[in-house]
N, CA, C and O of each residue as an XYZ file, in Angstrom:
844
protein
N     -14.634     40.823      1.140
C     -14.618     40.649     -0.319
C     -16.049     40.450     -0.821
O     -16.783     39.616     -0.292
N     -16.451     41.224     -1.852
C     -17.791     41.135     -2.383
C     -18.055     39.826     -3.098
O     -17.129     39.113     -3.484
N     -19.346     39.516     -3.273
C     -19.708     38.250     -3.909
C     -19.221     38.159     -5.343
O     -18.714     37.120     -5.767
N     -19.374     39.242     -6.088
C     -18.968     39.205     -7.495
C     -17.465     39.010     -7.623
O     -16.998     38.256     -8.477
N     -16.712     39.694     -6.768
C     -15.257     39.551     -6.815
C     -14.839     38.143     -6.390
O     -13.941     37.552     -6.990
N     -15.491     37.608     -5.358
C     -15.192     36.240     -4.915
C     -15.485     35.236     -6.029
O     -14.725     34.292     -6.244
N     -16.599     35.454     -6.734
C     -16.966     34.548     -7.819
C     -15.933     34.570     -8.938
O     -15.605     33.531     -9.510
N     -15.422     35.760     -9.249
C     -14.407     35.890    -10.301
C     -13.125     35.182     -9.892
O     -12.532     34.457    -10.691
N     -12.690     35.388     -8.642
C     -11.466     34.752     -8.161
C     -11.626     33.238     -8.138
O     -10.728     32.509     -8.559
N     -12.785     32.758     -7.641
C     -13.034     31.319     -7.595
C     -13.032     30.723     -8.993
O     -12.437     29.668     -9.214
N     -13.684     31.375     -9.930
C     -13.728     30.885    -11.301
C     -12.325     30.834    -11.899
O     -11.992     29.892    -12.618
N     -11.509     31.830    -11.611
C     -10.135     31.853    -12.110
C      -9.337     30.678    -11.557
O      -8.609     30.008    -12.290
N      -9.482     30.434    -10.249
C      -8.772     29.314     -9.630
C      -9.218     27.992    -10.242
O      -8.392     27.126    -10.530
N     -10.532     27.835    -10.442
C     -11.056     26.587    -10.999
C     -10.607     26.382    -12.438
O     -10.325     25.255    -12.847
N     -10.538     27.463    -13.207
C     -10.070     27.338    -14.591
C      -8.598     26.929    -14.635
O      -8.204     26.091    -15.446
N      -7.794     27.523    -13.764
C      -6.380     27.140    -13.696
C      -6.237     25.696    -13.225
O      -5.424     24.937    -13.752
N      -7.046     25.323    -12.215
C      -7.011     23.948    -11.721
C      -7.445     22.969    -12.808
O      -6.865     21.892    -12.943
N      -8.458     23.341    -13.579
C      -8.926     22.474    -14.662
C      -7.849     22.282    -15.723
O      -7.677     21.182    -16.247
N      -7.126     23.350    -16.038
C      -6.067     23.228    -17.037
C      -4.963     22.295    -16.552
O      -4.404     21.535    -17.343
N      -4.645     22.346    -15.258
C      -3.609     21.469    -14.716
C      -4.056     20.015    -14.660
O      -3.228     19.104    -14.660
N      -5.357     19.802    -14.613
C      -5.872     18.442    -14.482
C      -6.297     17.825    -15.811
O      -6.214     16.609    -15.978
N      -6.744     18.633    -16.743
C      -7.331     18.094    -17.966
C      -6.395     18.107    -19.173
O      -6.585     17.325    -20.105
N      -5.398     18.973    -19.169
C      -4.486     19.038    -20.311
C      -3.491     17.874    -20.278
O      -2.914     17.566    -19.235
N      -3.301     17.239    -21.428
C      -2.317     16.154    -21.588
C      -2.538     15.042    -20.562
O      -1.595     14.576    -19.923
N      -3.791     14.627    -20.414
C      -4.119     13.594    -19.435
C      -3.487     12.244    -19.765
O      -3.332     11.399    -18.883
N      -3.127     12.042    -21.017
C      -2.516     10.766    -21.394
C      -1.002     10.805    -21.312
O      -0.331      9.891    -21.792
N      -0.456     11.853    -20.709
C       1.000     11.984    -20.620
C       1.586     10.910    -19.704
O       0.932     10.449    -18.769
N       2.825     10.524    -19.990
C       3.542      9.577    -19.142
C       3.962     10.256    -17.841
O       3.967     11.484    -17.765
N       4.314      9.481    -16.820
C       4.798     10.076    -15.570
C       6.038     10.929    -15.815
O       6.768     10.694    -16.779
N       6.283     11.913    -14.956
C       7.463     12.766    -15.135
C       8.755     11.963    -15.088
O       8.855     10.979    -14.355
N       9.730     12.378    -15.861
C      11.033     11.737    -15.830
C      11.705     12.007    -14.490
O      11.492     13.056    -13.882
N      12.502     11.074    -14.041
C      13.254     11.283    -12.819
C      12.571     10.789    -11.563
O      13.109     10.942    -10.467
N      11.387     10.194    -11.700
C      10.738      9.649    -10.513
C      11.542      8.468     -9.982
O      11.971      7.603    -10.746
N      11.741      8.440     -8.683
C      12.514      7.350     -8.081
C      11.727      6.050     -8.024
O      12.316      4.969     -8.008
N      10.416      6.144     -7.994
C       9.573      4.950     -8.061
C       8.323      5.296     -8.853
O       8.101      6.454     -9.207
N       7.521      4.300     -9.124
C       6.351      4.503     -9.995
C       5.218      5.216     -9.273
O       4.273      5.676     -9.913
N       5.300      5.316     -7.937
C       4.262      6.021     -7.200
C       2.880      5.461     -7.488
O       2.690      4.246     -7.445
N       1.918      6.317     -7.780
C       0.547      5.837     -8.013
C       0.298      5.349     -9.443
O      -0.819      4.945     -9.766
N       1.315      5.380    -10.297
C       1.077      5.135    -11.720
C       0.960      3.660    -12.088
O       0.598      3.348    -13.222
N       1.249      2.756    -11.180
C       1.282      1.349    -11.575
C      -0.032      0.616    -11.346
O      -0.145     -0.553    -11.717
N      -1.030      1.265    -10.746
C      -2.287      0.571    -10.413
C      -3.442      0.880    -11.359
O      -4.515      0.294    -11.219
N      -3.254      1.778    -12.312
C      -4.375      2.215    -13.140
C      -5.014      1.072    -13.920
O      -6.238      0.996    -14.018
N      -4.200      0.190    -14.471
C      -4.717     -0.897    -15.302
C      -5.651     -1.815    -14.550
O      -6.700     -2.200    -15.066
N      -5.276     -2.171    -13.323
C      -6.110     -3.112    -12.585
C      -7.418     -2.477    -12.120
O      -8.424     -3.172    -11.975
N      -7.415     -1.163    -11.884
C      -8.639     -0.514    -11.422
C      -9.609     -0.208    -12.573
O     -10.798      0.007    -12.333
N      -9.128     -0.187    -13.786
C      -9.999      0.054    -14.946
C     -10.229     -1.223    -15.758
O     -10.803     -1.184    -16.847
N      -9.780     -2.339    -15.219
C      -9.786     -3.615    -15.941
C     -11.185     -4.012    -16.408
O     -11.383     -4.315    -17.585
N     -12.155     -4.012    -15.492
C     -13.504     -4.467    -15.857
C     -14.209     -3.503    -16.791
O     -14.925     -3.933    -17.695
N     -14.022     -2.206    -16.589
C     -14.631     -1.224    -17.486
C     -14.083     -1.375    -18.904
O     -14.819     -1.262    -19.884
N     -12.795     -1.629    -18.993
C     -12.183     -1.837    -20.307
C     -12.718     -3.107    -20.957
O     -13.005     -3.122    -22.154
N     -12.853     -4.180    -20.162
C     -13.396     -5.434    -20.691
C     -14.763     -5.212    -21.329
O     -15.030     -5.685    -22.433
N     -15.623     -4.486    -20.617
C     -16.979     -4.270    -21.119
C     -16.964     -3.411    -22.363
O     -17.731     -3.650    -23.296
N     -16.093     -2.409    -22.386
C     -16.044     -1.507    -23.537
C     -15.484     -2.207    -24.779
O     -15.927     -1.936    -25.896
N     -14.523     -3.095    -24.590
C     -13.871     -3.741    -25.741
C     -14.500     -5.078    -26.131
O     -14.614     -5.392    -27.315
N     -14.911     -5.867    -25.126
C     -15.338     -7.243    -25.407
C     -16.802     -7.510    -25.081
O     -17.321     -8.584    -25.387
N     -17.476     -6.530    -24.456
C     -18.888     -6.712    -24.154
C     -19.177     -7.557    -22.929
O     -20.329     -7.920    -22.693
N     -18.154     -7.881    -22.138
C     -18.337     -8.638    -20.897
C     -17.517     -7.960    -19.800
O     -16.449     -7.407    -20.059
N     -18.035     -8.012    -18.570
C     -17.312     -7.392    -17.466
C     -16.120     -8.237    -17.035
O     -15.048     -7.702    -16.750
N     -16.301     -9.547    -16.986
C     -15.266    -10.428    -16.442
C     -14.616    -11.253    -17.548
O     -15.296    -11.899    -18.346
N     -13.295    -11.217    -17.577
C     -12.535    -12.069    -18.506
C     -11.534    -12.945    -17.760
O     -10.901    -13.818    -18.353
N     -11.391    -12.705    -16.447
C     -10.481    -13.504    -15.632
C     -10.943    -13.419    -14.182
O     -12.073    -13.014    -13.911
N     -10.084    -13.794    -13.264
C     -10.465    -13.828    -11.849
C     -10.210    -12.511    -11.120
O     -10.526    -12.390     -9.936
N      -9.646    -11.532    -11.810
C      -9.412    -10.240    -11.153
C     -10.541     -9.292    -11.534
O     -10.662     -8.890    -12.691
N     -11.355     -8.941    -10.567
C     -12.532     -8.122    -10.851
C     -12.676     -7.015     -9.806
O     -13.356     -7.178     -8.793
N     -12.031     -5.907    -10.072
C     -12.044     -4.783     -9.145
C     -13.408     -4.093     -9.085
O     -13.661     -3.286     -8.190
N     -14.285     -4.414    -10.042
C     -15.591     -3.754    -10.054
C     -16.405     -4.097     -8.808
O     -17.308     -3.348     -8.437
N     -16.098     -5.217     -8.160
C     -16.808     -5.572     -6.941
C     -16.320     -4.760     -5.742
O     -17.002     -4.684     -4.720
N     -15.150     -4.160     -5.869
C     -14.606     -3.327     -4.800
C     -15.132     -1.904     -4.906
O     -15.468     -1.284     -3.897
N     -15.205     -1.383     -6.141
C     -15.699     -0.021     -6.349
C     -16.611     -0.001     -7.569
O     -16.204      0.465     -8.634
N     -17.838     -0.497     -7.433
C     -18.711     -0.681     -8.604
C     -19.137      0.618     -9.273
O     -19.227      0.671    -10.500
N     -19.401      1.669     -8.496
C     -19.880      2.914     -9.106
C     -18.768      3.568     -9.927
O     -19.007      4.032    -11.042
N     -17.563      3.604     -9.380
C     -16.443      4.171    -10.131
C     -16.172      3.349    -11.381
O     -15.844      3.903    -12.430
N     -16.306      2.045    -11.279
C     -16.148      1.186    -12.449
C     -17.176      1.538    -13.520
O     -16.849      1.579    -14.706
N     -18.418      1.793    -13.108
C     -19.453      2.168    -14.064
C     -19.193      3.509    -14.715
O     -19.439      3.677    -15.910
N     -18.699      4.466    -13.946
C     -18.379      5.781    -14.503
C     -17.219      5.691    -15.491
O     -17.212      6.365    -16.521
N     -16.246      4.858    -15.165
C     -15.120      4.666    -16.087
C     -15.587      4.021    -17.380
O     -15.162      4.411    -18.467
N     -16.462      3.035    -17.260
C     -17.030      2.417    -18.461
C     -17.786      3.441    -19.300
O     -17.682      3.436    -20.526
N     -18.542      4.316    -18.649
C     -19.274      5.346    -19.374
C     -18.323      6.249    -20.143
O     -18.605      6.619    -21.283
N     -17.206      6.603    -19.536
C     -16.209      7.417    -20.229
C     -15.636      6.668    -21.426
O     -15.451      7.245    -22.497
N     -15.357      5.381    -21.239
C     -14.852      4.565    -22.348
C     -15.894      4.470    -23.461
O     -15.560      4.520    -24.645
N     -17.136      4.336    -23.072
C     -18.207      4.190    -24.067
C     -18.383      5.475    -24.878
O     -18.663      5.424    -26.075
N     -18.220      6.619    -24.228
C     -18.430      7.903    -24.903
C     -17.217      8.340    -25.723
O     -17.362      8.891    -26.814
N     -16.017      8.090    -25.185
C     -14.815      8.677    -25.789
C     -13.789      7.657    -26.272
O     -12.755      8.036    -26.822
N     -14.061      6.371    -26.074
C     -13.089      5.364    -26.460
C     -12.250      4.934    -25.271
O     -12.299      5.547    -24.204
N     -11.482      3.877    -25.466
C     -10.663      3.322    -24.393
C      -9.252      3.891    -24.472
O      -8.607      3.836    -25.519
N      -8.786      4.433    -23.365
C      -7.445      5.000    -23.334
C      -7.136      5.602    -21.979
O      -7.974      5.614    -21.078
N      -5.915      6.100    -21.852
C      -5.481      6.662    -20.574
C      -6.287      7.898    -20.188
O      -6.772      7.998    -19.061
N      -6.432      8.845    -21.126
C      -7.082     10.098    -20.743
C      -8.561      9.886    -20.457
O      -9.146     10.592    -19.635
N      -9.165      8.917    -21.133
C     -10.579      8.656    -20.881
C     -10.787      8.107    -19.466
O     -11.759      8.458    -18.797
N      -9.871      7.248    -19.016
C      -9.971      6.709    -17.661
C      -9.668      7.790    -16.623
O     -10.314      7.858    -15.578
N      -8.694      8.620    -16.920
C      -8.286      9.658    -15.968
C      -9.260     10.839    -15.940
O      -9.277     11.601    -14.974
N     -10.058     10.993    -16.978
C     -11.009     12.100    -17.035
C     -11.983     12.049    -15.859
O     -12.294     13.080    -15.263
N     -12.456     10.866    -15.530
C     -13.398     10.711    -14.416
C     -12.773     11.229    -13.126
O     -13.430     11.921    -12.349
N     -11.523     10.898    -12.902
C     -10.841     11.297    -11.672
C     -10.616     12.806    -11.660
O     -10.792     13.452    -10.627
N     -10.229     13.369    -12.799
C     -10.000     14.814    -12.874
C     -11.271     15.590    -12.553
O     -11.213     16.630    -11.897
N     -12.416     15.094    -13.010
C     -13.684     15.770    -12.717
C     -14.039     15.670    -11.237
O     -14.560     16.624    -10.659
N     -13.764     14.529    -10.625
C     -13.967     14.402     -9.183
C     -13.061     15.373     -8.428
O     -13.457     15.929     -7.404
N     -11.856     15.572     -8.932
C     -10.918     16.500     -8.298
C     -11.454     17.921     -8.325
O     -11.380     18.635     -7.325
N     -11.991     18.332     -9.460
C     -12.566     19.675     -9.558
C     -13.797     19.798     -8.654
O     -14.013     20.842     -8.039
N     -14.589     18.748     -8.576
C     -15.729     18.761     -7.674
C     -15.303     18.899     -6.219
O     -15.993     19.532     -5.419
N     -14.166     18.304     -5.881
C     -13.638     18.424     -4.522
C     -13.322     19.871     -4.194
O     -13.606     20.334     -3.089
N     -12.742     20.586     -5.137
C     -12.412     21.991     -4.924
C     -13.677     22.822     -4.696
O     -13.698     23.708     -3.842
N     -14.717     22.534     -5.458
C     -15.985     23.261     -5.296
C     -16.594     22.985     -3.916
O     -17.056     23.905     -3.241
N     -16.591     21.716     -3.504
C     -17.139     21.364     -2.192
C     -16.326     21.991     -1.069
O     -16.882     22.434     -0.064
N     -15.015     22.026     -1.240
C     -14.165     22.645     -0.220
C     -14.495     24.124     -0.079
O     -14.597     24.639      1.034
N     -14.661     24.802     -1.202
C     -15.005     26.222     -1.140
C     -16.349     26.428     -0.440
O     -16.477     27.302      0.417
N     -17.333     25.635     -0.801
C     -18.668     25.800     -0.218
C     -18.637     25.579      1.289
O     -19.260     26.328      2.042
N     -17.913     24.550      1.733
C     -17.829     24.276      3.151
C     -17.062     25.335      3.916
O     -17.495     25.777      4.980
N     -15.913     25.744      3.370
C     -15.106     26.765      4.031
C     -15.820     28.114      4.033
O     -15.710     28.876      4.994
N     -16.542     28.408      2.970
C     -17.261     29.686      2.896
C     -18.374     29.727      3.938
O     -18.683     30.785      4.486
N     -18.968     28.577      4.206
C     -20.048     28.538      5.186
C     -19.528     28.764      6.596
O     -20.236     29.303      7.446
N     -18.296     28.351      6.843
C     -17.767     28.466      8.197
C     -16.897     29.704      8.408
O     -16.545     30.020      9.544
N     -16.545     30.411      7.329
C     -15.660     31.555      7.488
C     -15.775     32.544      6.353
O     -16.789     32.605      5.658
N     -14.724     33.316      6.176
C     -14.735     34.375      5.170
C     -14.471     33.824      3.780
O     -13.984     32.705      3.621
N     -14.798     34.625      2.782
C     -14.551     34.242      1.399
C     -13.055     34.126      1.131
O     -12.622     33.250      0.381
N     -12.268     35.002      1.737
C     -10.822     34.951      1.520
C     -10.225     33.649      2.035
O      -9.374     33.043      1.383
N     -10.675     33.228      3.201
C     -10.202     31.964      3.757
C     -10.583     30.793      2.858
O      -9.775     29.894      2.628
N     -11.806     30.805      2.354
C     -12.272     29.727      1.475
C     -11.473     29.703      0.174
O     -11.084     28.636     -0.300
N     -11.233     30.867     -0.395
C     -10.469     30.939     -1.647
C      -9.029     30.492     -1.437
O      -8.452     29.828     -2.298
N      -8.448     30.852     -0.300
C      -7.083     30.426      0.001
C      -7.005     28.911      0.120
O      -6.076     28.292     -0.398
N      -7.976     28.314      0.799
C      -7.998     26.860      0.952
C      -8.097     26.170     -0.407
O      -7.384     25.201     -0.669
N      -8.981     26.671     -1.269
C      -9.155     26.075     -2.596
C      -7.882     26.233     -3.430
O      -7.467     25.298     -4.115
N      -7.270     27.402     -3.373
C      -6.054     27.643     -4.152
C      -4.923     26.726     -3.711
O      -4.203     26.184     -4.549
N      -4.762     26.547     -2.406
C      -3.687     25.691     -1.895
C      -3.901     24.233     -2.283
O      -2.961     23.541     -2.674
N      -5.146     23.771     -2.171
C      -5.415     22.389     -2.565
C      -5.271     22.198     -4.069
O      -4.817     21.147     -4.522
N      -5.650     23.199     -4.836
C      -5.594     23.093     -6.300
C      -4.168     22.890     -6.802
O      -3.952     22.195     -7.795
N      -3.196     23.493     -6.121
C      -1.802     23.405     -6.580
C      -0.973     22.432     -5.763
O       0.222     22.276     -6.014
N      -1.591     21.773     -4.788
C      -0.850     20.793     -3.999
C      -0.332     19.678     -4.900
O      -1.101     19.088     -5.658
N       0.939     19.391     -4.826
C       1.561     18.476     -5.787
C       1.000     17.059     -5.666
O       0.726     16.419     -6.682
N       0.826     16.564     -4.448
C       0.316     15.206     -4.281
C      -1.125     15.092     -4.777
O      -1.478     14.148     -5.484
N      -1.937     16.053     -4.400
C      -3.333     16.017     -4.845
C      -3.417     16.142     -6.361
O      -4.263     15.510     -6.994
N      -2.551     16.948     -6.935
C      -2.549     17.118     -8.390
C      -2.144     15.830     -9.096
O      -2.754     15.454    -10.097
N      -1.124     15.155     -8.586
C      -0.697     13.887     -9.188
C      -1.824     12.869     -9.150
O      -2.120     12.220    -10.154
N      -2.455     12.730     -7.978
C      -3.535     11.758     -7.845
C      -4.778     12.167     -8.625
O      -5.628     11.326     -8.919
N      -4.892     13.457     -8.965
C      -6.022     13.926     -9.768
C      -5.854     13.594    -11.243
O      -6.771     13.810    -12.036
N      -4.693     13.072    -11.615
C      -4.410     12.763    -13.015
C      -4.125     11.284    -13.239
O      -3.553     10.914    -14.263
N      -4.515     10.440    -12.297
C      -4.359      8.999    -12.452
C      -5.665      8.313    -12.082
O      -6.408      8.788    -11.222
N      -5.934      7.196    -12.737
C      -7.226      6.503    -12.580
C      -7.213      5.588    -11.364
O      -7.183      4.364    -11.488
N      -7.235      6.208    -10.181
C      -7.291      5.469     -8.930
C      -8.540      5.869     -8.138
O      -9.274      6.774     -8.536
N      -8.770      5.195     -7.028
C      -9.985      5.432     -6.249
C      -9.829      6.553     -5.222
O     -10.812      6.961     -4.604
N      -8.617      7.052     -5.033
C      -8.346      7.958     -3.916
C      -9.077      9.297     -4.038
O      -9.744      9.727     -3.097
N      -8.953      9.954     -5.190
C      -9.553     11.281     -5.342
C     -11.082     11.234     -5.282
O     -11.672     12.095     -4.630
N     -11.753     10.276     -5.925
C     -13.206     10.202     -5.735
C     -13.602     10.009     -4.276
O     -14.611     10.551     -3.825
N     -12.805      9.237     -3.539
C     -13.082      9.054     -2.117
C     -12.938     10.369     -1.359
O     -13.756     10.690     -0.496
N     -11.896     11.127     -1.686
C     -11.689     12.435     -1.055
C     -12.833     13.385     -1.410
O     -13.239     14.204     -0.585
N     -13.348     13.277     -2.628
C     -14.494     14.106     -3.012
C     -15.665     13.885     -2.066
O     -16.257     14.849     -1.581
N     -16.006     12.629     -1.799
C     -17.143     12.342     -0.922
C     -16.859     12.782      0.502
O     -17.765     13.233      1.203
N     -15.622     12.659      0.937
C     -15.262     13.140      2.273
C     -15.425     14.660      2.370
O     -15.917     15.181      3.371
N     -15.008     15.353      1.322
C     -15.115     16.809      1.314
C     -16.572     17.240      1.240
O     -16.958     18.233      1.856
N     -17.385     16.500      0.488
C     -18.819     16.794      0.442
C     -19.455     16.579      1.811
O     -20.348     17.328      2.207
N     -18.995     15.552      2.540
C     -19.496     15.327      3.896
C     -19.146     16.510      4.796
O     -19.970     16.959      5.593
N     -17.927     17.007      4.664
C     -17.514     18.196      5.429
C     -18.396     19.392      5.076
O     -18.822     20.138      5.958
N     -18.663     19.570      3.794
C     -19.491     20.684      3.336
C     -20.915     20.560      3.897
O     -21.479     21.532      4.399
N     -21.483     19.361      3.806
C     -22.823     19.140      4.335
C     -22.894     19.405      5.831
O     -23.874     19.960      6.326
N     -21.855     19.006      6.542
C     -21.833     19.226      7.981
C     -21.816     20.712      8.318
O     -22.489     21.149      9.252
N     -21.049     21.485      7.560
C     -20.995     22.931      7.815
C     -22.367     23.581      7.625
O     -22.729     24.508      8.348
N     -23.115     23.089      6.655
C     -24.476     23.611      6.472
C     -25.391     23.140      7.597
O     -26.276     23.877      8.031
N     -25.180     21.921      8.065
C     -26.039     21.369      9.117
C     -25.894     22.152     10.416
O     -26.891     22.432     11.082
N     -24.668     22.508     10.784
C     -24.461     23.187     12.066
C     -24.933     24.639     12.041
O     -25.041     25.281     13.085
N     -25.215     25.152     10.839
C     -25.742     26.522     10.754
C     -27.249     26.553     10.555
O     -27.821     27.603     10.265
N     -27.897     25.386     10.713
C     -29.356     25.364     10.708
C     -30.005     24.703      9.517
O     -31.222     24.519      9.518
N     -29.242     24.335      8.495
C     -29.815     23.644      7.336
C     -29.820     22.143      7.614
O     -28.786     21.487      7.490
N     -30.961     21.603      7.983
C     -31.024     20.202      8.404
C     -30.672     19.229      7.280
O     -30.200     18.121      7.535
N     -30.903     19.648      6.046
C     -30.572     18.744      4.932
C     -29.070     18.497      4.864
O     -28.630     17.492      4.305
N     -28.282     19.406      5.428
C     -26.836     19.234      5.401
C     -26.388     17.988      6.136
O     -25.423     17.339      5.731
N     -27.093     17.641      7.232
C     -26.748     16.431      7.981
C     -26.984     15.188      7.131
O     -26.198     14.241      7.172
N     -28.072     15.196      6.359
C     -28.362     14.068      5.466
C     -27.283     13.938      4.401
O     -26.811     12.838      4.112
N     -26.897     15.072      3.820
C     -25.833     15.066      2.807
C     -24.533     14.540      3.405
O     -23.837     13.739      2.780
N     -24.206     14.990      4.618
C     -22.963     14.555      5.259
C     -22.950     13.047      5.484
O     -21.951     12.382      5.213
N     -24.061     12.512      5.979
C     -24.133     11.075      6.222
C     -24.056     10.255      4.946
O     -23.345      9.252      4.887
N     -24.788     10.681      3.926
C     -24.778      9.951      2.653
C     -23.413     10.030      1.985
O     -22.942      9.051      1.406
N     -22.772     11.205      2.066
C     -21.452     11.364      1.453
C     -20.416     10.506      2.161
O     -19.542      9.934      1.510
N     -20.500     10.408      3.483
C     -19.583      9.549      4.232
C     -19.754      8.089      3.813
O     -18.773      7.358      3.675
N     -20.998      7.672      3.613
C     -21.255      6.303      3.160
C     -20.707      6.084      1.757
O     -20.158      5.022      1.466
N     -20.850      7.073      0.888
C     -20.342      6.949     -0.471
C     -18.823      6.860     -0.499
O     -18.256      6.187     -1.361
N     -18.159      7.533      0.438
C     -16.701      7.424      0.515
C     -16.297      5.975      0.748
O     -15.330      5.489      0.161
N     -17.041      5.291      1.605
C     -16.765      3.879      1.855
C     -17.107      3.017      0.639
O     -16.399      2.056      0.337
N     -18.201      3.365     -0.063
C     -18.580      2.604     -1.260
C     -17.488      2.699     -2.326
O     -17.217      1.726     -3.030
N     -16.870      3.857     -2.441
C     -15.840      4.051     -3.456
C     -14.504      3.432     -3.052
O     -13.742      2.990     -3.912
N     -14.217      3.398     -1.755
C     -12.969      2.771     -1.301
C     -13.191      2.210      0.092
O     -13.489      2.953      1.028
N     -13.047      0.909      0.227
C     -13.371      0.248      1.492
C     -12.482      0.708      2.640
O     -12.884      0.627      3.800
N     -11.279      1.191      2.333
C     -10.388      1.663      3.385
C     -10.923      2.922      4.069
O     -10.419      3.323      5.119
N     -11.944      3.544      3.474
C     -12.550      4.730      4.077
C     -13.605      4.371      5.116
O     -14.320      5.251      5.596
N     -13.714      3.101      5.470
C     -14.727      2.660      6.434
C     -14.685      3.454      7.749
O     -15.746      3.828      8.250
N     -13.509      3.726      8.328
C     -13.499      4.506      9.587
C     -14.134      5.887      9.445
O     -14.618      6.453     10.425
N     -14.131      6.432      8.221
C     -14.699      7.762      8.025
C     -16.205      7.781      8.239
O     -16.786      8.842      8.465
N     -16.845      6.607      8.171
C     -18.292      6.542      8.399
C     -18.662      7.058      9.793
O     -19.770      7.545     10.016
N     -17.725      6.940     10.711
C     -18.004      7.393     12.078
C     -17.898      8.904     12.223
O     -18.383      9.464     13.206
N     -17.271      9.570     11.262
C     -16.996     11.006     11.397
C     -18.250     11.852     11.624
O     -18.255     12.664     12.550
N     -19.316     11.703     10.825
C     -20.509     12.534     11.064
C     -21.123     12.320     12.443
O     -21.610     13.264     13.064
N     -21.097     11.057     12.925
C     -21.687     10.773     14.229
C     -20.833     11.340     15.366
O     -21.353     11.852     16.356
N     -19.512     11.237     15.202
C     -18.628     11.824     16.206
C     -18.774     13.345     16.230
O     -18.802     13.966     17.292
N     -18.867     13.926     15.036
C     -19.029     15.384     14.961
C     -20.366     15.807     15.574
O     -20.440     16.816     16.275
N     -21.421     15.033     15.309
C     -22.737     15.345     15.875
C     -22.712     15.248     17.396
O     -23.277     16.091     18.093
N     -22.048     14.202     17.905
C     -21.954     14.052     19.350
C     -21.179     15.187     19.994
O     -21.586     15.715     21.029
N     -20.057     15.565     19.381
C     -19.265     16.668     19.916
C     -20.034     17.981     19.854
O     -19.999     18.775     20.794
N     -20.725     18.204     18.745
C     -21.505     19.434     18.588
C     -22.619     19.514     19.634
O     -22.853     20.570     20.223
N     -23.295     18.400     19.856
C     -24.379     18.371     20.854
C     -23.825     18.619     22.258
O     -24.423     19.338     23.058
N     -22.681     18.015     22.540
C     -22.058     18.210     23.850
C     -21.675     19.666     24.075
O     -21.920     20.213     25.151
N     -21.075     20.300     23.065
C     -20.675     21.696     23.195
C     -21.890     22.609     23.333
O     -21.862     23.582     24.086
N     -22.949     22.291     22.607
C     -24.171     23.083     22.738
C     -24.752     22.982     24.147
O     -25.216     23.974     24.710
N     -24.722     21.772     24.710
C     -25.241     21.587     26.066
C     -24.385     22.342     27.080
O     -24.894     22.922     28.039
N     -23.081     22.322     26.847
C     -22.184     23.048     27.740
C     -22.472     24.553     27.696
O     -22.485     25.225     28.727
N     -22.700     25.064     26.486
C     -23.000     26.495     26.342
C     -24.303     26.859     27.054
O     -24.399     27.912     27.684
N     -25.300     25.985     26.949
C     -26.574     26.247     27.620
C     -26.400     26.237     29.135
O     -26.995     27.046     29.847
N     -25.585     25.318     29.610
C     -25.336     25.253     31.049
C     -24.637     26.505     31.546
O     -24.954     27.016     32.620
N     -23.683     27.001     30.761
C     -22.967     28.231     31.125
C     -23.898     29.423     31.141
O     -23.791     30.298     32.000
N     -24.828     29.454     30.168
C     -25.776     30.575     30.113
C     -26.713     30.563     31.321
O     -27.056     31.618     31.855
N     -27.122     29.371     31.746
C     -28.017     29.279     32.900
C     -27.310     29.754     34.175
O     -27.918     30.388     35.037
N     -26.029     29.436     34.273
C     -25.285     29.841     35.448
C     -25.120     31.355     35.552
O     -25.110     31.932     36.639
N     -24.989     31.987     34.359
C     -24.812     33.433     34.351
C     -26.160     34.147     34.500
O     -26.209     35.377     34.515
């Protein structure tokens, strides 16, 4: 598939994905849900950003989620400051991280394989129901996935000779932990991948010497 055609297909997928994520962001959860799913935590995760936007102070009580995810809290406050306080303003930050995840996935998959494979991966993730639901609620999960996907993308560039990719992968893995503490085990991923890659390279060199 040519570059121009790939670019057109990718742009089409991203536009469709954007429409699914950005339209009616303040809508209520779908009727018929058996439980509230991810919809019940938005208030507590945007609590401090809302406090600052409405009252001029970050803390109004003892619940302060900004210490758990300070950067996301700051981005949410920025959205509130620019567009007002509301559901869609809080969810806008997450929707943009979701679209960024799709771009990073394409870049990483394209580096390791064909354009068709990369486009297929992006299309499948764009319409995945769980990812789509979480892309429309103000939680920490999708921003964390964005940094994980950026780490994957950086790693793919690193193994093909772009040394800056390793730096991007390491920093992105750290940012995943900064955005959500439960992502702490992911910090080991770049180092494990580097160790495995080095081991496989050594094995290949040994095989070449034998032949």
